[in-house]
Structure formats: structure tokens, C-alpha cells
Short mmCIF file of N, CA and C in Angstrom, two decimals:
data_model
loop_
_atom_site.label_atom_id
_atom_site.label_comp_id
_atom_site.label_asym_id
_atom_site.label_seq_id
_atom_site.Cartn_x
_atom_site.Cartn_y
_atom_site.Cartn_z
N MET A 1434 116.67 332.73 93.42
CA MET A 1434 116.68 331.45 94.02
C MET A 1434 116.55 331.84 95.35
N ALA A 1435 117.36 333.05 95.65
CA ALA A 1435 117.64 333.59 97.18
C ALA A 1435 116.17 333.80 97.46
N HIS A 1436 115.53 334.48 96.82
CA HIS A 1436 114.16 334.92 97.36
C HIS A 1436 113.32 333.74 97.63
N ASN A 1437 113.03 332.84 96.82
CA ASN A 1437 112.45 331.86 97.11
C ASN A 1437 112.79 330.93 98.42
N GLN A 1438 114.09 330.78 98.28
CA GLN A 1438 115.06 330.05 99.92
C GLN A 1438 114.40 330.87 101.09
N ALA A 1439 114.05 332.33 100.70
CA ALA A 1439 113.93 333.38 101.98
C ALA A 1439 112.24 332.98 102.22
N SER A 1440 111.66 333.09 101.09
CA SER A 1440 109.99 332.51 101.35
C SER A 1440 109.81 331.48 102.00
N LEU A 1441 110.66 330.37 101.27
CA LEU A 1441 110.44 329.24 102.00
C LEU A 1441 110.94 328.60 103.68
N SER A 1442 111.71 329.93 103.99
CA SER A 1442 112.27 330.17 105.30
C SER A 1442 111.35 330.90 106.20
N VAL A 1443 110.54 331.59 105.58
CA VAL A 1443 109.53 332.32 106.25
C VAL A 1443 108.35 331.38 106.30
N ALA A 1444 108.07 330.51 105.57
CA ALA A 1444 106.77 329.85 105.40
C ALA A 1444 107.25 328.72 106.99
N ALA A 1445 108.49 328.03 106.64
CA ALA A 1445 108.80 326.72 107.59
C ALA A 1445 108.62 327.75 109.16
N THR A 1446 109.37 328.85 109.28
CA THR A 1446 109.40 329.55 110.56
C THR A 1446 108.01 329.44 111.03
N GLY A 1447 106.95 330.22 110.34
CA GLY A 1447 105.55 330.26 110.59
C GLY A 1447 104.74 329.26 110.89
N LEU A 1448 105.24 327.77 110.19
CA LEU A 1448 104.41 326.62 110.73
C LEU A 1448 105.01 326.25 111.88
N LEU A 1449 106.33 326.63 112.20
CA LEU A 1449 106.75 326.00 113.87
C LEU A 1449 106.20 326.81 114.68
N TRP A 1450 105.95 328.57 114.45
CA TRP A 1450 105.45 329.06 115.24
C TRP A 1450 103.77 328.86 115.47
N ILE A 1451 103.16 328.39 114.52
CA ILE A 1451 101.59 327.90 114.52
C ILE A 1451 101.56 326.73 115.47
N ARG A 1452 102.87 325.75 114.98
CA ARG A 1452 102.65 324.22 115.70
C ARG A 1452 102.60 324.74 117.44
N SER A 1453 103.81 325.80 117.79
CA SER A 1453 104.09 326.13 118.88
C SER A 1453 102.86 326.96 119.82
N PHE A 1454 102.61 327.68 118.88
CA PHE A 1454 101.34 328.39 119.50
C PHE A 1454 100.06 327.43 119.96
N SER A 1455 99.97 326.67 119.36
CA SER A 1455 98.54 325.53 119.36
C SER A 1455 98.90 324.81 120.67
N GLU A 1456 100.52 324.14 120.58
CA GLU A 1456 100.50 324.06 121.98
C GLU A 1456 100.42 324.50 122.86
N ILE A 1457 101.15 325.60 122.96
CA ILE A 1457 100.57 326.49 124.23
C ILE A 1457 99.48 326.95 124.75
N VAL A 1458 98.12 327.03 123.55
CA VAL A 1458 96.87 327.38 123.87
C VAL A 1458 96.28 325.92 124.69
N ILE A 1459 96.91 324.89 124.21
CA ILE A 1459 96.12 323.53 124.80
C ILE A 1459 96.80 323.60 126.28
N VAL A 1460 98.08 323.92 126.18
CA VAL A 1460 98.63 323.68 127.71
C VAL A 1460 97.93 324.83 128.59
N VAL A 1461 98.00 325.99 128.25
CA VAL A 1461 97.22 326.98 129.10
C VAL A 1461 96.10 326.87 129.54
N ARG A 1462 94.96 326.36 128.48
CA ARG A 1462 93.41 326.22 128.72
C ARG A 1462 93.48 324.94 129.26
N TYR A 1463 93.94 323.86 129.05
CA TYR A 1463 93.31 322.86 129.75
C TYR A 1463 94.49 322.26 130.72
N HIS A 1464 95.49 322.72 131.11
CA HIS A 1464 96.32 321.78 131.96
C HIS A 1464 96.52 322.93 133.47
N LEU A 1465 97.06 324.53 132.84
CA LEU A 1465 97.18 325.68 133.90
C LEU A 1465 95.46 325.61 134.36
N ARG A 1466 94.83 325.99 133.40
CA ARG A 1466 93.41 326.60 134.03
C ARG A 1466 92.64 325.46 134.63
N ARG A 1467 93.06 324.24 134.48
CA ARG A 1467 92.49 322.94 135.17
C ARG A 1467 91.22 322.80 134.68
N HIS A 1468 91.18 323.39 133.40
CA HIS A 1468 89.70 322.97 132.59
C HIS A 1468 89.48 321.52 132.14
N PRO A 1469 88.58 321.02 132.01
CA PRO A 1469 88.33 319.96 131.72
C PRO A 1469 88.76 319.65 130.48
N ALA A 1470 89.63 318.57 129.84
CA ALA A 1470 90.11 318.41 128.25
C ALA A 1470 89.00 317.73 127.56
N PRO A 1471 88.20 318.09 126.40
CA PRO A 1471 87.82 317.41 125.95
C PRO A 1471 88.17 316.14 125.53
N THR A 1472 87.31 315.14 124.56
CA THR A 1472 88.08 313.58 124.34
C THR A 1472 88.92 314.01 123.06
N ASN A 1473 88.75 314.55 122.19
CA ASN A 1473 88.96 314.77 121.41
C ASN A 1473 90.31 315.70 121.14
N THR A 1474 90.87 316.12 122.25
CA THR A 1474 91.92 317.64 121.99
C THR A 1474 93.58 316.32 121.90
N PRO A 1475 93.54 315.27 122.63
CA PRO A 1475 94.82 314.71 121.99
C PRO A 1475 94.92 314.38 120.39
N VAL A 1476 94.03 314.09 119.83
CA VAL A 1476 93.95 313.77 118.67
C VAL A 1476 94.22 315.54 117.72
N ALA A 1477 93.30 316.33 117.98
CA ALA A 1477 93.76 317.62 117.55
C ALA A 1477 95.02 318.23 117.30
N ARG A 1478 95.22 317.93 118.86
CA ARG A 1478 96.77 318.50 118.71
C ARG A 1478 97.97 317.58 118.14
N ASP A 1479 97.75 316.29 118.21
CA ASP A 1479 98.83 315.69 117.41
C ASP A 1479 98.50 315.72 116.00
N THR A 1480 97.32 316.33 115.15
CA THR A 1480 96.72 316.49 114.04
C THR A 1480 97.58 317.74 113.78
N ILE A 1481 97.62 318.66 114.98
CA ILE A 1481 98.10 320.10 114.17
C ILE A 1481 99.79 319.71 114.01
N TYR A 1482 99.88 319.03 115.36
CA TYR A 1482 101.48 318.94 115.45
C TYR A 1482 102.03 318.38 114.17
N GLY A 1483 101.42 317.38 113.85
CA GLY A 1483 102.13 316.24 112.90
C GLY A 1483 102.11 317.09 111.61
N LEU A 1484 101.16 317.73 111.07
CA LEU A 1484 100.88 318.43 109.97
C LEU A 1484 101.80 319.55 109.86
N CYS A 1485 102.01 320.50 110.88
CA CYS A 1485 103.04 321.14 110.83
C CYS A 1485 104.32 320.87 110.80
N THR A 1486 104.47 319.91 111.63
CA THR A 1486 105.95 319.18 111.43
C THR A 1486 106.21 318.53 110.00
N VAL A 1487 105.52 317.88 109.44
CA VAL A 1487 105.96 317.27 108.14
C VAL A 1487 106.06 318.49 106.86
N THR A 1488 105.14 319.28 107.18
CA THR A 1488 105.21 320.40 106.08
C THR A 1488 106.64 321.26 106.23
N PHE A 1489 107.12 321.65 107.62
CA PHE A 1489 108.12 322.23 108.22
C PHE A 1489 109.29 321.27 107.34
N LEU A 1490 109.60 319.78 107.65
CA LEU A 1490 110.31 319.26 106.93
C LEU A 1490 110.34 318.87 105.35
N ILE A 1491 109.13 319.41 104.89
CA ILE A 1491 109.41 319.51 103.25
C ILE A 1491 109.81 320.68 102.65
N LEU A 1492 109.34 321.59 103.53
CA LEU A 1492 110.05 322.90 103.06
C LEU A 1492 111.54 323.32 103.47
N ILE A 1493 111.89 322.57 104.69
CA ILE A 1493 113.48 322.98 104.69
C ILE A 1493 114.13 321.90 103.86
N THR A 1494 113.62 320.75 103.45
CA THR A 1494 114.13 319.79 102.52
C THR A 1494 114.34 320.59 101.29
N ASN A 1495 113.48 321.38 100.85
CA ASN A 1495 113.39 322.17 99.47
C ASN A 1495 114.38 323.60 99.72
N ILE A 1496 114.47 324.03 100.86
CA ILE A 1496 115.39 324.94 101.04
C ILE A 1496 117.32 324.69 100.77
N VAL A 1497 117.37 323.59 101.42
CA VAL A 1497 118.56 322.52 101.29
C VAL A 1497 118.99 322.40 99.78
N ASP A 1498 117.69 321.97 99.57
CA ASP A 1498 118.02 321.12 97.78
C ASP A 1498 118.49 322.57 96.98
N GLY A 1499 118.03 323.81 97.52
CA GLY A 1499 118.06 325.38 96.62
C GLY A 1499 119.51 325.59 96.98
N MET A 1500 120.23 325.32 97.92
CA MET A 1500 121.44 325.75 98.32
C MET A 1500 122.21 325.60 96.81
N THR A 1501 123.39 326.15 96.79
CA THR A 1501 124.11 326.04 95.80
C THR A 1501 125.20 324.49 96.23
N LYS A 1502 124.81 323.65 95.20
CA LYS A 1502 125.36 322.11 95.21
C LYS A 1502 126.81 322.63 95.00
N GLU A 1503 127.78 323.21 94.17
CA GLU A 1503 129.04 323.88 94.28
C GLU A 1503 129.72 323.93 95.38
N HIS A 1504 128.97 324.68 96.51
CA HIS A 1504 129.39 325.23 97.26
C HIS A 1504 129.40 323.93 98.34
N ALA A 1505 128.49 323.26 98.18
CA ALA A 1505 128.24 322.28 99.22
C ALA A 1505 129.74 321.04 98.81
N ARG A 1506 130.15 320.79 97.26
CA ARG A 1506 130.62 319.96 97.14
C ARG A 1506 132.65 320.52 97.23
N ASN A 1507 132.38 321.81 97.15
CA ASN A 1507 133.73 322.53 97.34
C ASN A 1507 133.81 323.42 98.47
N PRO A 1508 134.16 323.40 99.50
CA PRO A 1508 134.20 324.60 100.52
C PRO A 1508 135.12 325.56 100.41
N LEU A 1509 135.89 325.32 99.44
CA LEU A 1509 136.97 326.40 99.00
C LEU A 1509 136.93 327.42 97.98
N LEU A 1510 135.63 327.17 97.43
CA LEU A 1510 135.11 328.29 96.90
C LEU A 1510 134.23 329.24 97.78
N ALA A 1511 133.72 328.83 98.47
CA ALA A 1511 133.14 329.73 99.71
C ALA A 1511 133.82 330.34 100.28
N LYS A 1512 135.29 330.00 100.68
CA LYS A 1512 136.33 330.63 101.46
C LYS A 1512 137.09 331.65 100.38
N ILE A 1513 136.86 331.57 99.00
CA ILE A 1513 137.54 332.39 98.00
C ILE A 1513 136.71 333.33 97.93
N GLU A 1514 135.08 333.15 97.90
CA GLU A 1514 133.96 334.43 97.95
C GLU A 1514 134.27 335.05 99.23
N GLU A 1515 134.36 334.15 100.51
CA GLU A 1515 134.56 335.02 101.79
C GLU A 1515 135.82 336.11 101.60
N ASP A 1516 136.90 335.41 101.20
CA ASP A 1516 138.37 336.12 101.22
C ASP A 1516 137.86 337.46 100.69
N THR A 1517 137.29 337.42 98.77
CA THR A 1517 136.95 338.57 98.38
C THR A 1517 136.12 339.49 98.91
N ARG A 1518 135.11 339.34 99.92
CA ARG A 1518 134.35 339.98 100.49
C ARG A 1518 134.95 340.99 101.32
N ASN A 1519 135.66 340.03 102.29
CA ASN A 1519 136.46 340.72 103.23
C ASN A 1519 137.85 341.95 102.47
N SER A 1520 138.20 341.40 101.15
CA SER A 1520 139.10 342.31 100.65
C SER A 1520 138.73 343.82 100.40
N ILE A 1521 137.38 343.49 99.78
CA ILE A 1521 136.58 344.72 99.16
C ILE A 1521 136.45 345.91 100.36
N ILE A 1522 135.86 344.87 101.70
CA ILE A 1522 135.77 345.98 102.65
C ILE A 1522 137.11 346.62 103.45
N SER A 1523 138.21 345.52 103.15
CA SER A 1523 139.58 346.23 103.67
C SER A 1523 139.94 347.47 102.98
N LYS A 1524 139.59 347.42 101.56
CA LYS A 1524 140.21 348.23 100.34
C LYS A 1524 139.39 349.54 100.74
N ILE A 1525 138.14 349.41 101.10
CA ILE A 1525 137.56 350.42 101.02
C ILE A 1525 138.04 351.34 102.72
N GLU A 1526 138.16 350.18 103.55
CA GLU A 1526 138.31 350.85 105.36
C GLU A 1526 139.76 351.34 104.93
N ALA A 1527 140.61 351.11 104.03
CA ALA A 1527 141.92 351.62 104.45
C ALA A 1527 142.08 352.95 103.24
N GLU A 1528 140.85 353.21 102.37
CA GLU A 1528 141.07 354.58 101.77
C GLU A 1528 140.48 355.40 103.16
N LEU A 1529 139.19 355.04 103.80
CA LEU A 1529 138.92 355.94 104.74
C LEU A 1529 139.66 356.42 105.51
N SER A 1530 140.43 355.35 106.42
CA SER A 1530 141.34 355.56 107.60
C SER A 1530 142.56 356.21 106.89
N ARG A 1531 142.51 357.21 105.86
CA ARG A 1531 143.56 357.88 105.22
C ARG A 1531 143.30 359.11 104.81
N ARG A 1532 141.89 359.31 105.32
CA ARG A 1532 140.90 360.22 105.44
C ARG A 1532 141.00 360.56 103.41
N ASN A 1533 140.85 359.69 102.92
CA ASN A 1533 140.75 359.75 101.06
C ASN A 1533 139.17 359.38 101.10
N PRO A 1534 138.33 359.78 100.08
CA PRO A 1534 137.40 359.57 99.57
C PRO A 1534 137.10 358.12 99.42
N ALA A 1535 135.97 357.84 99.94
CA ALA A 1535 135.81 356.14 99.74
C ALA A 1535 136.08 355.81 97.96
N PRO A 1536 136.16 354.51 97.85
CA PRO A 1536 136.78 354.35 96.18
C PRO A 1536 135.39 353.65 95.88
N THR A 1537 135.17 354.24 94.47
CA THR A 1537 133.80 353.36 93.87
C THR A 1537 133.94 352.15 94.36
N LEU A 1538 133.02 351.27 94.18
CA LEU A 1538 132.95 349.82 94.04
C LEU A 1538 133.18 349.43 92.78
N ALA A 1539 133.04 349.97 91.88
CA ALA A 1539 133.31 349.54 90.27
C ALA A 1539 134.41 349.45 90.41
N GLY A 1540 135.47 350.50 90.77
CA GLY A 1540 137.15 350.42 90.77
C GLY A 1540 137.47 349.81 91.57
N VAL A 1541 137.27 349.26 92.73
CA VAL A 1541 137.16 347.94 93.59
C VAL A 1541 137.24 346.96 92.79
N PHE A 1542 135.86 347.02 92.05
CA PHE A 1542 135.97 345.36 91.62
C PHE A 1542 137.28 345.36 90.34
N GLU A 1543 137.42 346.46 89.52
CA GLU A 1543 137.95 346.56 88.53
C GLU A 1543 139.48 346.31 89.12
N ALA A 1544 139.88 346.61 90.10
CA ALA A 1544 141.39 346.47 90.73
C ALA A 1544 141.51 344.92 90.95
N ILE A 1545 140.57 344.24 91.62
CA ILE A 1545 140.22 343.09 91.90
C ILE A 1545 140.62 342.06 90.92
N LYS A 1546 140.13 342.37 89.76
CA LYS A 1546 139.92 341.57 88.58
C LYS A 1546 141.05 341.64 87.77
N GLN A 1547 141.84 342.80 88.20
CA GLN A 1547 143.70 342.71 87.55
C GLN A 1547 144.22 341.52 87.94
N ASP A 1548 144.23 341.35 89.16
CA ASP A 1548 144.75 340.39 90.00
C ASP A 1548 144.14 339.55 91.11
N PRO A 1549 143.00 338.54 90.53
CA PRO A 1549 141.96 337.85 91.47
C PRO A 1549 143.02 337.28 92.80
N ASP A 1550 143.98 336.73 92.27
CA ASP A 1550 144.56 335.97 93.73
C ASP A 1550 145.11 337.00 94.84
N SER A 1551 145.17 338.52 94.21
CA SER A 1551 145.81 339.33 95.80
C SER A 1551 144.70 339.43 96.71
N VAL A 1552 143.49 338.98 96.55
CA VAL A 1552 142.50 339.37 97.29
C VAL A 1552 142.36 337.77 98.57
N LEU A 1553 143.23 337.00 98.17
CA LEU A 1553 143.12 335.48 98.78
C LEU A 1553 143.93 335.60 100.03
N SER A 1554 143.29 334.93 101.06
CA SER A 1554 144.30 334.68 102.20
C SER A 1554 145.27 333.96 102.29
N ASP A 1555 146.16 333.90 102.59
CA ASP A 1555 147.57 332.87 102.41
C ASP A 1555 146.99 331.36 102.58
N HIS A 1556 146.45 331.08 103.40
CA HIS A 1556 145.82 329.43 103.58
C HIS A 1556 144.98 329.38 102.34
N THR A 1557 143.75 330.29 101.82
CA THR A 1557 143.49 329.88 100.62
C THR A 1557 144.29 329.82 99.76
N ARG A 1558 145.08 330.57 98.96
CA ARG A 1558 145.87 330.61 98.10
C ARG A 1558 146.95 329.27 97.96
N GLN A 1559 147.31 328.90 99.44
CA GLN A 1559 148.30 327.76 99.36
C GLN A 1559 147.18 326.75 98.84
N ALA A 1560 145.55 326.80 99.71
CA ALA A 1560 144.84 325.49 99.20
C ALA A 1560 144.51 325.43 97.59
N VAL A 1561 144.28 326.65 96.92
CA VAL A 1561 143.94 326.69 95.48
C VAL A 1561 145.34 326.13 94.86
N TYR A 1562 146.45 326.79 95.01
CA TYR A 1562 147.62 326.57 94.63
C TYR A 1562 147.91 325.06 94.50
N GLY A 1563 147.42 324.53 95.83
CA GLY A 1563 148.57 323.63 96.06
C GLY A 1563 147.53 322.03 95.87
N GLY A 1564 146.72 322.07 94.72
CA GLY A 1564 146.01 321.23 94.65
C GLY A 1564 145.89 320.76 93.36
N ASP A 1565 144.83 320.25 92.78
CA ASP A 1565 144.60 319.74 91.27
C ASP A 1565 144.57 321.21 90.47
N PRO A 1566 145.23 320.97 89.22
CA PRO A 1566 145.45 321.83 88.68
C PRO A 1566 144.53 322.15 87.65
N ASP A 1567 143.13 321.45 87.30
CA ASP A 1567 142.15 321.36 86.88
C ASP A 1567 141.26 322.01 87.49
N GLN A 1568 141.07 321.67 89.10
CA GLN A 1568 140.43 322.41 89.94
C GLN A 1568 140.96 323.61 90.24
N ARG A 1569 141.88 324.11 89.98
CA ARG A 1569 142.52 325.50 90.42
C ARG A 1569 141.99 326.49 89.53
N ASP A 1570 141.76 325.82 88.13
CA ASP A 1570 141.45 326.37 86.82
C ASP A 1570 140.16 326.65 86.66
N ILE A 1571 139.20 325.51 87.43
CA ILE A 1571 137.80 326.01 87.59
C ILE A 1571 137.04 326.78 88.71
N LEU A 1572 138.26 326.80 89.67
CA LEU A 1572 138.01 327.94 91.07
C LEU A 1572 138.61 329.14 90.51
N ARG A 1573 139.61 329.26 89.79
CA ARG A 1573 139.62 330.45 89.30
C ARG A 1573 138.82 331.05 88.62
N GLU A 1574 137.74 330.38 87.67
CA GLU A 1574 136.85 330.64 86.63
C GLU A 1574 135.57 331.22 87.50
N ARG A 1575 135.50 330.26 88.63
CA ARG A 1575 134.40 330.63 89.44
C ARG A 1575 134.56 331.76 90.27
N HIS A 1576 135.70 332.21 90.66
CA HIS A 1576 135.93 333.62 91.48
C HIS A 1576 135.64 334.57 90.39
N ARG A 1577 136.28 334.58 89.22
CA ARG A 1577 135.89 335.83 88.02
C ARG A 1577 134.47 335.59 87.95
N ASP A 1578 133.51 334.86 87.93
CA ASP A 1578 132.17 334.82 87.86
C ASP A 1578 131.62 335.19 89.27
N TYR A 1579 131.98 335.11 90.17
CA TYR A 1579 131.85 335.60 91.47
C TYR A 1579 131.99 337.25 91.05
N LEU A 1580 133.00 337.90 90.68
CA LEU A 1580 133.62 339.17 90.68
C LEU A 1580 132.41 339.77 89.70
N ASP A 1581 132.34 339.06 88.60
CA ASP A 1581 131.47 339.48 87.67
C ASP A 1581 129.79 339.89 88.72
N ARG A 1582 129.40 338.75 89.39
CA ARG A 1582 127.93 339.17 89.64
C ARG A 1582 128.11 340.40 90.90
N LEU A 1583 129.06 340.24 91.58
CA LEU A 1583 129.53 341.47 92.66
C LEU A 1583 129.21 342.78 91.75
N GLU A 1584 130.12 343.01 90.72
CA GLU A 1584 130.05 344.11 90.00
C GLU A 1584 128.98 344.45 89.30
N GLU A 1585 127.97 343.22 88.87
CA GLU A 1585 126.58 343.73 88.22
C GLU A 1585 125.89 344.00 89.34
N LYS A 1586 125.71 343.62 90.21
CA LYS A 1586 124.80 343.80 91.54
C LYS A 1586 125.28 345.24 92.39
N TYR A 1587 126.48 345.55 92.34
CA TYR A 1587 126.80 346.73 93.31
C TYR A 1587 127.54 347.66 92.37
N GLY A 1588 128.39 347.44 91.75
CA GLY A 1588 128.72 348.03 90.88
C GLY A 1588 128.58 349.82 90.35
N ARG A 1589 127.37 349.95 90.58
CA ARG A 1589 126.60 351.17 90.08
C ARG A 1589 127.04 352.13 91.62
N TYR A 1590 127.08 351.48 92.91
CA TYR A 1590 126.62 352.27 93.90
C TYR A 1590 127.75 352.94 94.02
N VAL A 1591 127.61 354.23 94.63
CA VAL A 1591 128.84 355.23 95.26
C VAL A 1591 128.83 355.23 96.56
N SER A 1592 129.93 355.37 97.15
CA SER A 1592 129.77 355.34 98.67
C SER A 1592 130.04 356.90 98.83
N GLU A 1593 129.63 357.11 100.22
CA GLU A 1593 129.30 358.37 100.70
C GLU A 1593 129.73 358.28 102.07
N ASP A 1594 130.80 359.42 102.66
CA ASP A 1594 131.20 359.42 103.66
C ASP A 1594 130.62 360.52 104.22
N ARG A 1595 129.72 360.09 105.32
CA ARG A 1595 128.64 361.03 105.94
C ARG A 1595 129.16 361.52 107.24
N SER A 1596 130.31 361.17 107.64
CA SER A 1596 131.03 361.90 108.77
C SER A 1596 131.77 363.36 108.82
N ARG A 1597 132.21 363.30 107.38
CA ARG A 1597 132.54 364.60 106.92
C ARG A 1597 131.67 365.84 106.82
N GLU A 1598 130.70 365.49 106.48
CA GLU A 1598 129.18 366.13 106.49
C GLU A 1598 129.46 367.69 107.52
N THR A 1599 129.26 368.83 107.32
CA THR A 1599 129.04 370.09 107.92
C THR A 1599 127.80 370.41 108.35
#
């Protein structure tokens, strides 16, 4: 899904570039150089501009529809994921600051899975536990799913500290 959104974003950006470039060509050629403009230039310009704009809007609509609907409905889930990422980075940085070897990501993920709430900021934890118990259970399940996805994608990576190489 992310790859598709990236492709659509590139296509949408390309269309804006084409639209802008065609406008620049017309301005430079017919207005700055004072060449007489052919009679069909406004029609051609409006056609290119309109086609690119409509196609851009269609692509942007598809990009927005492709976004996770759950994040749109529940911004707290996005905050939980952000807190998780920040905690992972903090755990690695803490080990490095003590001059220890960087922990493996699989180890970090396993430690977080033992107590997933430990990675939440006070504000996020209060929002999760201060709300509806059914919603809390759903959020905790989504958090575990997110950890599983992270572990599946990054768990095999081993960090290296190249600053200690001689």
C-alpha cells in the first residue's frame, strides 16, 4: 500500500511539474520575449492546465483514501506508534551512551512486548487508560500488531557502532 501511495505521489508531483513548466514556457515565449501569441494559445494552456489539475486531484483523492482509516478515526493510535518509535530509539541511544554495544532490534522489540505500556508517554498512557475500556483493549491489540509488524520488518537487523572502529 505504501509503495502504491508513493507512486501516486510521484505521479501527482510530476503532473504539477508539467502544468507549471507548460505555463512557464508560454510566459517566457509569448510574454517576456514579446512574440505574438497564436490565437489558440489560451485554449491549449487552459487544456493542459485543466487536464493536469483534474488528474492531480484524482491522484490526491486516491492517496488520501489509501491512508489508514483507523489513524484518521483514532489519532491516539498514531500517538502510541510514535511513542513506540521514540522509545526504541531512546533504548538504543541509552546503551550507546553507556559505551555498551548497541542492542539488537529483536531484543528491543522483545523487551517492549513484555510491557508494551512502558513505552507510552504519560500523556498517551493517561489518554488510553482514561477512556473507554473497550477502546483501550482495541488500542492495546493494535499496539501489539504494530510491534509485530516492526519486528517482522526490522527484527533481523543488527546494529553496528562504527565510531569504535580503529
